[in-house]
Tab-separated table of C-alpha atoms in Angstrom:
chain	number	residue	atom	x	y	z
A	1	MET	CA	65.626	153.569	149.427
A	2	VAL	CA	65.242	150.737	146.961
A	3	THR	CA	61.863	150.742	145.307
A	4	ALA	CA	59.978	147.655	144.254
A	5	PHE	CA	60.228	148.774	140.632
A	6	SER	CA	64.031	148.881	140.690
A	7	VAL	CA	64.142	145.450	142.339
A	8	PHE	CA	61.882	144.128	139.580
A	9	ILE	CA	64.043	145.659	136.844
A	10	ASN	CA	67.235	144.322	138.426
A	11	GLY	CA	65.708	140.859	138.654
A	12	ILE	CA	64.602	140.826	135.017
A	13	SER	CA	67.967	142.113	133.819
A	14	GLY	CA	69.724	139.502	135.938
A	15	VAL	CA	67.675	136.708	134.397
A	16	PHE	CA	68.434	137.857	130.854
A	17	THR	CA	72.107	138.334	131.692
A	18	GLY	CA	72.270	134.794	133.063
A	19	ILE	CA	70.606	133.365	129.962
A	20	ALA	CA	72.994	135.272	127.711
A	21	VAL	CA	76.054	134.076	129.655
A	22	LEU	CA	74.867	130.454	129.495
A	23	TYR	CA	74.236	130.782	125.754
A	24	VAL	CA	77.732	132.150	125.115
A	25	LEU	CA	79.339	129.456	127.270
A	26	MET	CA	77.458	126.702	125.446
A	27	LYS	CA	78.548	128.121	122.081
A	28	LEU	CA	82.166	128.257	123.274
A	29	LEU	CA	81.943	124.661	124.486
A	30	ALA	CA	80.505	123.576	121.139
A	31	ILE	CA	83.437	125.209	119.342
A	32	ALA	CA	86.081	123.953	121.770
A	33	ALA	CA	84.854	120.354	122.025
A	34	PRO	CA	82.872	119.356	118.933
A	35	ARG	CA	80.993	116.084	119.164
A	36	SER	CA	81.969	113.400	116.704
A	37	THR	CA	79.020	111.670	115.075
A	38	ALA	CA	80.889	108.378	114.705
A	39	ASP	CA	80.837	107.755	118.453
A	40	SER	CA	77.117	108.367	118.811
A	41	THR	CA	75.976	105.862	116.165
A	42	PRO	CA	75.248	102.399	117.496
A	43	PRO	CA	77.264	99.507	116.031
A	44	LYS	CA	75.602	97.513	113.290
A	45	PRO	CA	74.627	93.977	114.250
A	46	THR	CA	76.626	91.254	112.562
A	47	THR	CA	74.580	88.490	110.989
A	48	ARG	CA	75.913	85.237	109.614
C-alpha cells in the first residue's frame, strides 16, 4: 500500500530531479550553441 507520505516524497524528488535535468540541459545548450553578442546589438543609425 502506498502511503501519502511516500507519494509526497516521490513528488518532491520528482520536482527537484526535473529542475536539475533542465538546468543541465540549459548548460549544455549554452556550451553547444553560444550566443554571439554582435547579432544582438541594434545597428547604429547613420546620420548625414
